[in-house]
Coordinates of C-alpha atoms and ligand atoms in Angstrom, one line a residue:
M1 CA -3.7 11.4 -24.4
I2 CA -3.9 10.2 -27.6
L3 CA -0.9 7.8 -29.1
T4 CA -0.9 6.1 -32.4
N5 CA 0.7 3.2 -33.7
A6 CA 4.0 3.3 -35.8
S7 CA 5.5 1.8 -38.7
K8 CA 9.0 1.4 -37.5
I9 CA 11.2 3.0 -34.7
R10 CA 14.1 4.0 -35.6
G11 CA 17.2 6.9 -34.6
E12 CA 18.5 7.5 -31.0
V13 CA 17.5 8.6 -27.8
S14 CA 19.4 10.0 -24.9
I15 CA 17.8 8.8 -21.6
P16 CA 17.1 11.4 -18.7
G17 CA 18.8 10.7 -15.3
D18 CA 18.6 7.9 -13.1
K19 CA 15.1 8.3 -10.5
S20 CA 16.7 6.1 -7.6
I21 CA 20.5 7.9 -8.1
S22 CA 18.8 11.3 -8.6
H23 CA 17.0 11.1 -4.7
R24 CA 19.6 10.0 -3.3
S25 CA 22.1 12.6 -4.5
I26 CA 19.8 15.3 -3.0
M27 CA 19.5 13.4 0.2
F28 CA 23.2 12.1 0.7
G29 CA 24.5 15.7 -0.3
S30 CA 21.8 17.3 2.0
I31 CA 23.6 15.5 5.3
A32 CA 27.1 15.9 4.0
K33 CA 29.3 18.8 4.8
G34 CA 30.3 21.0 1.5
T35 CA 28.9 21.7 -1.6
T36 CA 27.7 18.4 -3.6
R37 CA 27.2 19.0 -7.7
I38 CA 25.1 17.1 -9.4
K39 CA 24.9 16.8 -12.9
G40 CA 22.2 14.8 -14.9
F41 CA 19.9 15.1 -12.5
L42 CA 16.4 13.9 -13.0
Q43 CA 13.9 16.9 -13.0
G44 CA 11.0 14.9 -12.6
A45 CA 8.1 15.6 -9.9
D46 CA 9.6 12.7 -7.4
C47 CA 12.8 14.6 -7.3
L48 CA 11.2 17.6 -7.1
S49 CA 9.5 16.8 -4.4
T50 CA 12.8 15.1 -2.6
I51 CA 14.6 19.0 -3.4
S52 CA 11.2 20.9 -1.6
C53 CA 11.3 18.6 1.8
F54 CA 15.2 19.5 2.2
S55 CA 15.0 23.0 1.2
K56 CA 12.0 22.9 3.8
M57 CA 14.5 21.8 6.7
G58 CA 17.0 24.5 5.8
I59 CA 18.8 23.8 3.0
E60 CA 20.2 25.6 0.4
I61 CA 19.5 23.5 -3.4
K62 CA 20.6 25.7 -6.4
N63 CA 18.4 23.9 -8.8
T64 CA 20.1 25.3 -12.8
P65 CA 19.3 24.0 -16.1
D66 CA 23.4 22.8 -16.3
E67 CA 23.4 21.4 -12.9
I68 CA 21.8 21.4 -9.2
L69 CA 24.2 22.7 -6.3
V70 CA 23.4 21.3 -2.9
Y71 CA 24.8 23.1 0.5
G72 CA 24.7 20.1 2.3
K73 CA 25.4 21.1 6.3
G74 CA 26.4 18.0 7.7
L75 CA 25.1 15.0 9.4
R76 CA 23.2 17.3 12.0
G77 CA 22.7 20.5 9.9
L78 CA 18.9 19.7 8.8
S79 CA 16.4 22.3 10.9
K80 CA 12.8 21.8 12.1
P81 CA 10.3 22.3 9.2
D82 CA 7.7 25.0 10.0
S83 CA 5.0 23.1 8.0
L84 CA 4.3 19.3 6.8
L85 CA 6.9 17.5 4.4
D86 CA 4.7 17.1 1.0
V87 CA 6.2 14.1 -0.4
G88 CA 3.7 14.2 -3.3
N89 CA 3.5 10.7 -4.8
S90 CA 7.0 9.4 -4.2
G91 CA 7.8 6.4 -2.1
T92 CA 10.8 6.6 -2.2
T93 CA 11.5 10.2 -1.0
T94 CA 8.8 9.0 1.9
R95 CA 10.5 5.7 2.9
L96 CA 13.8 6.8 2.7
I97 CA 13.6 10.6 4.4
S98 CA 11.8 8.8 7.7
G99 CA 15.0 7.3 8.5
I100 CA 16.7 10.3 8.2
L101 CA 13.9 12.4 10.3
A102 CA 14.1 9.1 12.8
A103 CA 17.2 10.5 14.4
Q104 CA 17.0 13.9 13.9
D105 CA 16.3 16.2 17.6
F106 CA 13.1 17.7 16.3
T107 CA 9.6 16.5 15.3
S108 CA 8.0 16.1 11.4
H109 CA 5.1 15.6 9.5
I110 CA 4.9 14.0 5.7
N111 CA 2.1 13.1 3.8
G112 CA 2.1 13.2 -0.1
D113 CA -1.1 12.4 -2.5
A114 CA -3.9 10.1 -2.6
S115 CA -1.6 7.3 -4.4
I116 CA 1.2 8.0 -1.2
E117 CA -1.6 8.0 1.7
K118 CA -2.7 3.8 0.3
R119 CA 0.9 2.7 0.4
P120 CA 2.4 0.5 3.3
M121 CA 5.0 2.2 5.7
K122 CA 4.8 -0.4 8.1
R123 CA 7.8 -2.0 6.4
I124 CA 9.8 0.9 7.5
M125 CA 7.9 1.8 10.9
E126 CA 8.9 -1.7 12.1
P127 CA 12.5 -1.7 12.1
L128 CA 12.7 2.1 12.5
S129 CA 11.0 1.2 15.9
L130 CA 13.1 -1.3 16.8
M131 CA 16.1 0.9 16.4
G132 CA 14.0 3.4 19.3
A133 CA 12.8 5.9 16.8
D134 CA 8.9 7.4 17.5
I135 CA 6.9 7.1 14.3
V136 CA 3.7 7.2 13.9
S137 CA 0.9 6.9 11.2
D138 CA -1.2 9.3 12.4
R139 CA -4.7 7.4 11.1
G140 CA -3.2 4.5 12.8
N141 CA -3.4 2.5 9.2
G142 CA 0.4 2.1 8.6
C143 CA 0.3 5.0 5.6
T144 CA 1.0 8.7 5.7
P145 CA 0.0 11.0 7.2
L146 CA 3.5 10.1 9.7
T147 CA 4.3 12.3 12.3
I148 CA 8.3 11.7 13.4
N149 CA 9.3 12.5 16.7
G150 CA 13.7 12.1 16.5
K151 CA 15.0 10.3 18.6
K152 CA 18.5 8.9 19.6
L153 CA 18.7 5.9 17.9
H154 CA 20.8 2.5 18.4
A155 CA 21.5 -0.5 15.9
I156 CA 20.1 -3.5 14.5
D157 CA 20.5 -6.6 12.9
Y158 CA 17.3 -6.8 10.6
V159 CA 15.4 -9.1 8.5
S160 CA 13.5 -7.9 6.1
P161 CA 10.4 -9.7 4.8
V162 CA 10.7 -8.0 1.6
A163 CA 13.3 -7.3 -0.7
S164 CA 13.4 -3.6 -1.0
A165 CA 15.8 -0.9 -1.6
Q166 CA 13.3 2.2 -0.5
V167 CA 13.5 -0.6 3.3
K168 CA 16.8 -1.3 3.2
S169 CA 17.9 2.2 2.6
S170 CA 15.6 3.7 5.3
I171 CA 17.5 1.3 7.8
L172 CA 20.6 2.4 6.5
L173 CA 20.5 6.4 6.8
A174 CA 19.0 6.1 10.0
G175 CA 21.8 3.8 10.8
L176 CA 24.5 6.5 10.0
Y177 CA 23.4 8.1 13.1
A178 CA 23.0 5.1 15.8
D179 CA 25.7 3.7 18.1
G180 CA 27.1 0.4 16.4
T181 CA 26.7 -1.7 13.4
T182 CA 23.6 -2.2 11.6
T183 CA 22.8 -4.7 9.3
V184 CA 20.3 -5.8 6.8
T185 CA 19.8 -8.7 5.0
E186 CA 17.1 -9.4 2.1
P187 CA 15.4 -12.2 0.9
A188 CA 17.2 -11.3 -2.7
L189 CA 19.2 -8.5 -3.1
S190 CA 17.6 -5.1 -4.2
R191 CA 19.2 -2.2 -5.8
N192 CA 22.5 -0.5 -4.2
H193 CA 22.8 2.8 -5.1
S194 CA 22.4 4.1 -1.7
E195 CA 25.6 1.5 -0.6
L196 CA 27.5 2.7 -3.4
M197 CA 26.8 6.3 -2.9
L198 CA 27.0 6.5 1.1
K199 CA 30.2 5.1 0.5
A200 CA 31.5 7.5 -2.0
F201 CA 30.2 10.0 0.8
G202 CA 32.5 8.8 3.5
A203 CA 30.3 6.3 5.3
N204 CA 30.9 3.6 6.9
V205 CA 29.1 1.1 4.7
S206 CA 29.8 -2.5 3.4
S207 CA 28.0 -5.4 1.8
S208 CA 27.9 -9.0 1.0
G209 CA 25.8 -11.0 -0.5
T210 CA 22.3 -9.5 0.3
T211 CA 23.6 -8.0 3.7
A212 CA 24.2 -4.3 3.5
R213 CA 25.9 -2.9 6.8
I214 CA 26.9 0.5 8.1
S215 CA 28.4 1.7 11.2
T216 CA 28.0 5.3 13.3
T217 CA 29.4 7.6 11.0
E218 CA 31.0 10.9 11.9
E219 CA 30.7 13.0 8.9
L220 CA 29.5 12.2 5.3
Y221 CA 31.2 14.8 2.7
A222 CA 30.4 16.6 -0.4
Q223 CA 30.6 14.7 -3.6
D224 CA 30.6 15.6 -7.1
I225 CA 27.7 13.3 -8.8
L226 CA 26.8 12.5 -12.7
V227 CA 24.1 10.7 -12.6
P228 CA 23.4 8.0 -15.0
G229 CA 20.5 7.4 -17.3
D230 CA 17.7 5.4 -15.8
I231 CA 17.5 2.0 -16.8
S232 CA 13.5 1.9 -16.1
S233 CA 13.1 4.7 -18.6
A234 CA 15.0 3.0 -21.3
A235 CA 13.0 0.2 -20.7
Y236 CA 9.7 1.9 -22.5
F237 CA 12.0 2.3 -25.6
I238 CA 13.7 -1.1 -25.3
T239 CA 10.4 -2.6 -25.8
A240 CA 9.4 -0.3 -28.2
A241 CA 12.6 -1.0 -30.5
L242 CA 11.7 -5.1 -29.8
I243 CA 8.1 -5.2 -30.5
T244 CA 7.7 -3.1 -33.4
P245 CA 8.6 -4.0 -37.0
D246 CA 11.2 -2.8 -39.0
S247 CA 12.7 -1.1 -36.3
E248 CA 16.3 -0.2 -34.7
L249 CA 17.2 2.5 -32.3
L250 CA 20.3 3.5 -30.3
I251 CA 19.2 3.9 -26.7
K252 CA 22.4 6.3 -25.4
N253 CA 23.3 6.7 -21.4
V254 CA 21.8 3.8 -19.7
G255 CA 22.7 2.9 -16.2
I256 CA 23.6 -1.3 -16.5
N257 CA 24.2 -1.5 -12.5
P258 CA 23.8 -5.4 -12.5
T259 CA 21.1 -4.6 -9.3
R260 CA 19.1 -3.0 -12.5
T261 CA 19.7 -5.1 -15.1
G262 CA 17.0 -7.8 -14.9
I263 CA 15.2 -6.5 -18.0
I264 CA 18.1 -7.0 -20.6
K265 CA 18.6 -10.7 -19.2
V266 CA 14.8 -11.7 -19.5
Y267 CA 14.2 -10.2 -23.5
L268 CA 17.6 -11.8 -23.7
D269 CA 15.6 -14.8 -22.7
M270 CA 13.0 -14.1 -24.7
G271 CA 14.7 -13.4 -27.7
G272 CA 15.4 -9.8 -28.3
K273 CA 18.1 -8.2 -29.9
I274 CA 19.8 -6.1 -27.5
E275 CA 23.9 -5.0 -28.1
L276 CA 25.3 -3.3 -25.3
L277 CA 28.0 -1.1 -26.4
N278 CA 30.0 1.9 -25.0
K279 CA 30.3 0.4 -21.4
R280 CA 32.2 2.5 -19.2
T281 CA 31.8 3.5 -15.8
I282 CA 30.6 6.8 -14.5
A283 CA 30.6 8.3 -10.7
G284 CA 31.3 4.1 -9.7
E285 CA 28.2 3.1 -11.9
E286 CA 28.3 0.7 -15.0
V287 CA 26.8 2.5 -18.1
A288 CA 26.0 1.3 -21.9
D289 CA 24.1 2.8 -25.0
L290 CA 22.2 -0.5 -26.2
L291 CA 21.4 -1.0 -29.7
V292 CA 17.8 -2.7 -29.9
S293 CA 16.3 -4.3 -33.0
S294 CA 12.9 -5.8 -34.2
S295 CA 12.5 -9.5 -32.9
S296 CA 10.5 -11.8 -33.1
L297 CA 9.7 -12.5 -28.9
H298 CA 8.8 -15.7 -27.6
G299 CA 7.7 -16.0 -23.8
T300 CA 9.6 -16.7 -20.4
D301 CA 9.2 -17.6 -16.6
I302 CA 10.2 -14.6 -14.8
C303 CA 10.5 -15.3 -10.9
G304 CA 12.5 -15.3 -7.9
D305 CA 15.9 -13.4 -7.2
I306 CA 15.7 -11.4 -10.7
I307 CA 12.4 -9.9 -9.8
P308 CA 13.8 -7.1 -7.3
T309 CA 16.0 -6.4 -10.4
L310 CA 13.6 -5.5 -12.7
I311 CA 10.4 -5.0 -10.7
D312 CA 9.5 -1.5 -12.0
E313 CA 10.0 -2.8 -15.3
I314 CA 7.2 -5.2 -15.1
P315 CA 4.1 -3.6 -16.6
V316 CA 6.2 -3.0 -19.9
I317 CA 7.5 -6.1 -19.8
A318 CA 4.0 -7.4 -19.9
I319 CA 3.2 -5.3 -23.1
A320 CA 6.4 -7.4 -24.9
A321 CA 4.7 -10.4 -23.5
S322 CA 1.7 -10.1 -25.1
V323 CA 3.3 -9.6 -28.3
A324 CA 5.5 -12.9 -28.3
E325 CA 4.6 -15.8 -28.9
G326 CA 3.5 -18.3 -26.1
K327 CA 3.2 -18.1 -22.6
T328 CA 4.8 -15.6 -20.3
V329 CA 4.3 -16.2 -16.5
I330 CA 5.1 -14.0 -13.7
R331 CA 5.6 -14.9 -10.5
D332 CA 7.1 -13.4 -7.0
A333 CA 6.1 -9.9 -7.8
K334 CA 3.7 -9.5 -5.3
E335 CA 5.4 -6.2 -4.3
L336 CA 3.0 -4.9 -7.8
K337 CA 0.1 -4.9 -5.3
V338 CA 1.8 -1.9 -3.8
K339 CA 3.4 0.3 -6.2
E340 CA 2.0 3.9 -7.3
S341 CA -1.0 1.9 -8.6
D342 CA -1.7 -1.9 -7.7
R343 CA -0.2 -3.0 -11.2
I344 CA -1.0 -6.4 -11.3
A345 CA -4.9 -5.5 -11.5
V346 CA -4.4 -2.3 -13.3
M347 CA -2.3 -4.1 -16.4
T348 CA -4.5 -6.7 -16.3
D349 CA -7.9 -4.7 -17.1
N350 CA -6.1 -3.0 -19.4
L351 CA -4.3 -5.4 -21.2
T352 CA -7.5 -7.4 -21.2
R353 CA -9.5 -4.3 -22.8
M354 CA -6.9 -4.1 -25.6
G355 CA -7.6 -7.8 -26.5
A356 CA -5.2 -9.6 -24.7
D357 CA -5.0 -12.6 -23.2
I358 CA -3.9 -12.0 -19.3
T359 CA -4.7 -13.4 -16.1
A360 CA -4.3 -11.7 -12.9
T361 CA -2.4 -14.2 -10.1
D362 CA -1.8 -13.4 -6.2
D363 CA 1.7 -12.8 -7.1
G364 CA 2.0 -11.7 -11.3
M365 CA 0.5 -12.7 -14.0
I366 CA 0.1 -15.1 -16.8
I367 CA -0.1 -14.1 -20.4
N368 CA -0.8 -15.9 -23.5
G369 CA 1.0 -13.8 -26.2
G370 CA 0.2 -13.2 -30.1
K371 CA -3.3 -11.9 -29.5
P372 CA -3.7 -8.8 -31.9
L373 CA -3.7 -5.7 -29.7
R374 CA -6.7 -3.1 -30.9
Y375 CA -7.4 0.2 -29.7
A376 CA -8.5 0.8 -26.1
V377 CA -8.9 3.5 -23.7
I378 CA -6.7 2.8 -21.1
D379 CA -7.4 4.0 -17.5
S380 CA -3.4 5.1 -15.9
Y381 CA -4.5 5.3 -12.6
L382 CA -2.4 7.8 -12.3
D383 CA 0.9 6.0 -12.6
H384 CA 3.5 6.9 -14.8
R385 CA 4.7 3.5 -15.3
I386 CA 1.2 2.4 -16.6
A387 CA 1.3 5.4 -18.8
M388 CA 4.5 5.0 -20.4
S389 CA 3.9 1.1 -20.7
F390 CA 0.3 1.4 -22.8
A391 CA 2.4 4.3 -25.3
I392 CA 3.9 1.5 -25.8
A393 CA 1.5 -1.1 -26.6
A394 CA 0.1 1.9 -29.0
L395 CA 2.7 1.3 -31.0
V396 CA 1.7 -2.1 -32.2
S397 CA -2.1 -1.7 -31.6
E398 CA -4.4 -1.4 -34.9
G399 CA -6.1 2.4 -34.1
G400 CA -3.3 3.2 -31.1
V401 CA -4.5 4.1 -27.5
E402 CA -6.0 6.7 -25.7
I403 CA -4.6 7.3 -21.9
K404 CA -6.4 9.0 -19.1
D405 CA -4.1 11.1 -17.1
G406 CA -1.5 10.4 -19.4
E407 CA 0.6 13.7 -18.3
C408 CA 1.5 11.6 -15.1
V409 CA 4.5 10.4 -17.2
N410 CA 5.8 14.0 -15.3
I411 CA 6.8 11.7 -12.0
S412 CA 10.1 10.0 -13.8
Y413 CA 9.7 11.3 -17.4
P414 CA 8.6 14.5 -18.2
K415 CA 9.8 14.9 -22.0
F416 CA 8.6 11.1 -22.7
Y417 CA 6.0 11.7 -25.3
E418 CA 8.3 14.2 -26.7
D419 CA 11.3 11.4 -26.9
L420 CA 8.7 8.8 -28.3
E421 CA 7.6 11.2 -31.0
K422 CA 11.0 11.7 -32.4
V423 CA 11.8 7.7 -32.8
K424 CA 8.7 6.8 -34.1
G425 CA 8.8 6.3 -38.1
Ligands
LIG1 C1 13.1 2.5 -5.3 C2 13.2 1.3 -5.1 C3 11.9 0.3 -5.2 C4 11.2 1.1 -7.1 C5 11.4 2.6 -6.7 C6 13.0 3.3 -6.2 C7 14.2 3.3 -4.8 O1 11.1 0.1 -4.3 O2 10.3 0.2 -7.2 O3 10.8 2.8 -7.7 O4 14.9 4.3 -5.2 O5 15.0 2.6 -3.8 P1 10.7 -0.7 -3.2 O6 11.8 -0.6 -2.4 O7 9.8 -0.6 -2.7 O8 11.1 -2.0 -3.8

């Protein structure tokens, strides 16, 4: 994929559906009674993996250009899949579905692509086992392939060592089926879409501070869901308009759930011009349009409780930090090492090739901004967020960039390059 630079970013872009909410709408719709109707669903490869897994368990899912219909069969309505559940590249599918499968009265097998086979699953295997689950890493390395023999589960109080919505959600989904009340306490609050959506579907779920709580639930009931745009996808356009001179971009339909808006806080703190317009609430989630203009950014420190609220945006924030004046220090972000790629190593390697001054640390990176970026060949390592981040770096680089395996943007934003082309001056 060859990406050129741009003299300005102008016009407007409408952001496709939120990946986290799209996954959950299929999963919760499948185990709810009745027909769940989903509009604004993200037709990315990860969410399509979730559809394929639930289809294999006997759930009819109609995917039309307008909406998705999930003919849910209730909490006990899934049937034994007759082959492996293929989760593709999707960590969310793997970890959330495991919580559901742990409580079914059948055995299932899960695996995905080469990246999924390296991602840590002990973080869900341990708490689910404490609940009575029988979940085995077939190769004994704490990764997929996993074999899950459904069992009767009991409630636990779990203090999670990581702030991870996937871990929290996996436990909450198992907790739906367990006897008693399950709690999950995280070191910092991660995205809370599961809590909000499970409540709307009728689960006995609540939260206070960094603790989420769920009790045995008799049944979930189908919902109409309008999926807001994904702030993690908007992040590329926000950054594009901030760092490219002479830019003004209206970014429409952006979910601004406070557990996801760390990037806006950080960019405002770096001197970014971002206005939130037309704030509204859609299906229990806050949404706004963002008006973003070229800004003279300066470096900042990014660490602590804000990290889970911007974890997927750190690669593109690193691009902005390379352009900003002064030093940016990112700490407490060890989780970056276990994403679709090791995002600390991959960002450091690729940004160095472009001429940036960046040093990897054990839990983040240090960037001395303001060095001119130049043409380089970028290895995406098949990580969608790396490919999109460097498409944005290209805008301000002398000579653009070439991205290897750039089509991996299909995972979360199939029309990314098209949308970017439309706003490039
Ligand atoms: C997600 C949670 C985050 C995020 C991922 C989506 C979710 O992962 O990085 O892209 O939908 O729950 P972790 O739970 O591993 O932090």
